[in-house]
Each structure stands twice: as C-alpha cells, then as structure tokens.
C-alpha atoms as one frame of an Amber mdcrd trajectory, in Angstrom:
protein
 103.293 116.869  91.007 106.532 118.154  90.584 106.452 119.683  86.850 102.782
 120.840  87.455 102.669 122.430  90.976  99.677 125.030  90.411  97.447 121.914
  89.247  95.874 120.049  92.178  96.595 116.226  92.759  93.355 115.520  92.946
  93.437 116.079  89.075  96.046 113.641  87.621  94.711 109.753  87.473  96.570
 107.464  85.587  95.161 104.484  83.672  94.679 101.002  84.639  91.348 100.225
  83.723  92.420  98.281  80.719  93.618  95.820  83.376  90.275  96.446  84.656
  88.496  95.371  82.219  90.776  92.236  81.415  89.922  90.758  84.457  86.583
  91.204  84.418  86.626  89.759  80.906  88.520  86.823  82.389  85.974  86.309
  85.463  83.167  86.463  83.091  84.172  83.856  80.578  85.011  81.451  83.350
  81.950  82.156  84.910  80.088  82.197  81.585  78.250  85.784  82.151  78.495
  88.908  80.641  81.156  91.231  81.848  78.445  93.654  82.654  77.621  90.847
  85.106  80.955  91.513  86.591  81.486  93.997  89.745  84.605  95.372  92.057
  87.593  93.538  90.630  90.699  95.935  91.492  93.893  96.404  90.205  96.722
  96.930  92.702  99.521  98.656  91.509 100.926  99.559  87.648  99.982  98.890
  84.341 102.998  96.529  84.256 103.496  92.900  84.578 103.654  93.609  88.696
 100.281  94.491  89.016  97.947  92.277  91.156  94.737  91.537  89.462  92.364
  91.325  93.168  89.515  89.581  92.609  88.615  89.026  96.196  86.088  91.710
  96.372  84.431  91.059  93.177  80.464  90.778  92.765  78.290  89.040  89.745
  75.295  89.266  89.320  73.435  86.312  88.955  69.597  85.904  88.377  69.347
  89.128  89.536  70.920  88.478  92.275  74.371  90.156  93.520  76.573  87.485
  95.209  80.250  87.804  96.230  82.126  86.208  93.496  83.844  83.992  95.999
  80.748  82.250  96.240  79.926  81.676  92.812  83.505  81.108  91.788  84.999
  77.872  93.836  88.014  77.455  91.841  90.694  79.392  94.318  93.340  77.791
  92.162  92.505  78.946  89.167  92.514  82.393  90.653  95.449  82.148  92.661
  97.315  81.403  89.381  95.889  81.728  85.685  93.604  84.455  86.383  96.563
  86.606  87.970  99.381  85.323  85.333  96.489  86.245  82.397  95.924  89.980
  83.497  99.270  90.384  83.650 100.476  89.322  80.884  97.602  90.066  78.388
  98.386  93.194  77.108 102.281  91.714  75.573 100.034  88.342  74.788  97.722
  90.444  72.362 100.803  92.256  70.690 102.792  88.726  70.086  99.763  87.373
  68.419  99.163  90.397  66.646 101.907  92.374  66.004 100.193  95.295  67.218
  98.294  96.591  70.865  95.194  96.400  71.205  94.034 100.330  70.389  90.197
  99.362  70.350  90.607  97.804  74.129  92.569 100.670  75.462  90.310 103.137
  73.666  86.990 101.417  75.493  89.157 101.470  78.440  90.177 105.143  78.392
  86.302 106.174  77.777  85.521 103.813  80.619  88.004 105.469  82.983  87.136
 109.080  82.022  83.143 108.396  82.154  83.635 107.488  86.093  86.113 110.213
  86.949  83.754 112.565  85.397  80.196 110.701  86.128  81.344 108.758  89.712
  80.579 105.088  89.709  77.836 103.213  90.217  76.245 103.029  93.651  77.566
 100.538  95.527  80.763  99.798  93.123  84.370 101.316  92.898  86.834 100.905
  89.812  90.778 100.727  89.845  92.314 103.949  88.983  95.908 104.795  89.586
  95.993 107.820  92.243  98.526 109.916  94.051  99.029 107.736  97.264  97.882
 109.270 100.857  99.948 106.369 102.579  97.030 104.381 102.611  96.863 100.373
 102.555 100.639 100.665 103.480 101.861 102.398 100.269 104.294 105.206 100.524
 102.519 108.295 100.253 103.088 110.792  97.019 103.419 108.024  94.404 100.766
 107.378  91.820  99.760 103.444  92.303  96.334 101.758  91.480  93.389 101.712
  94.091  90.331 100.926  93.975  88.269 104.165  94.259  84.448 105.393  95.032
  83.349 108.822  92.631
C-alpha cells in the first residue's frame, strides 16, 4: 500500500460483506430459510453495481442436512438474473425508498466482517472480503478486489 508502506498487506481488507449478507438474505427468502441457513455465497469484485453476487458455491442447510444450494434451488433463471440485478442494486434501492443508507445493515455487516478477520470462519465455510490481489483467479495482482477467503 502505497501511503502505508511499513504496514503489511496482509492487514488492509476492505468491505463487502454487506453484499454478503444481501445475498444470502435474498437466497434465504426464496428458499424460505433462515439466513443462518445460508452458506458460501461470494462476492466477486467491488462494493459497486459491478460486483457479481456468485451463488454457485453456496450451501443451506436443510433438515440438518448441508446440500449444495444448486440442488435445493432449481430456478437457474431466477439466479442468472434477479438475484444478481438485486445484490447489486440493493444498497441505492434502500436509499431511494428511504432517503437514507441503511446504517443498521452496514453496521451488522462491519461486525460480521471484523468477527471473521479476527475469529476465522467457520469450519468448512469462507466469506467475501475484498483483499490485495496475488494474481489469483486471473485478477491483476496488487489491487484490492473481493474473494472469497478461509481464516
């Protein structure tokens, strides 16, 4: 990091688990589960309208049971487009119906983020967190994008 050279990479994250936690709210109500039901959804990129809400490695838990949400989830069209178009957009969808963000969401979102940087996540789970690149999954190293990350 250019304005912070004696600080380690390692240390700056940025935020995108408000996106996070958008989609998972999303997959949950569709699937009509809690979002604690909800597992793996990634964010790809920015906390901008050009992020790519993944759900193709998502989990729920169902009965106990863990099943890919692929399986529990047939509606690929739904995915494909309202899902994606929702996360996206949610965040200016909140302040046009509002007039204001949504500081209780981001809030959750920022404890959320900070309690699995500091804690690590859950066996068997990642979360999205924007990270300096190391050129992986094609994207240039040395910028700060959203991956989906094991603590």
């Amino acid at each position: 990091m250019k304005n912070a050279p004696s600080i380690p990479k390692e240390n700056f994250t940025c935020l995108t688990r408000l996106d996070q936690n958008r989609a998972k709210s999303q997959l949950a109500g569709k699937l009509g589960v809690s979002v604690s039901q909800i597992s793996n959804v990634i964010i790809w990129g920015n906390h901008s309208g050009t992020q790519f809400p993944d759900a193709r490695h998502a989990s729920v838990s169902v009965n106990g049971a863990t099943e890919p949400l692929t399986k529990v989830l047939s509606d690929d069209a739904w995915i494909k487009s309202d899902f994606i178009s929702t996360v996206q957009q949610r965040g200016a969808a909140v302040i046009k119906a509002r007039g204001l963000s949504s500081a209780m969401s981001a809030a959750k979102a920022i404890g959320d983020h900070t309690r699995d940087w500091w804690f690590g996540t859950k066996e068997g789970e990642f979360t999205s967190m924007g990270v300096i690149s190391d050129g992986s999954y094609n994207i240039p190293a040395g910028i700060i994008y959203s991956f989906p990350v094991r603590i």
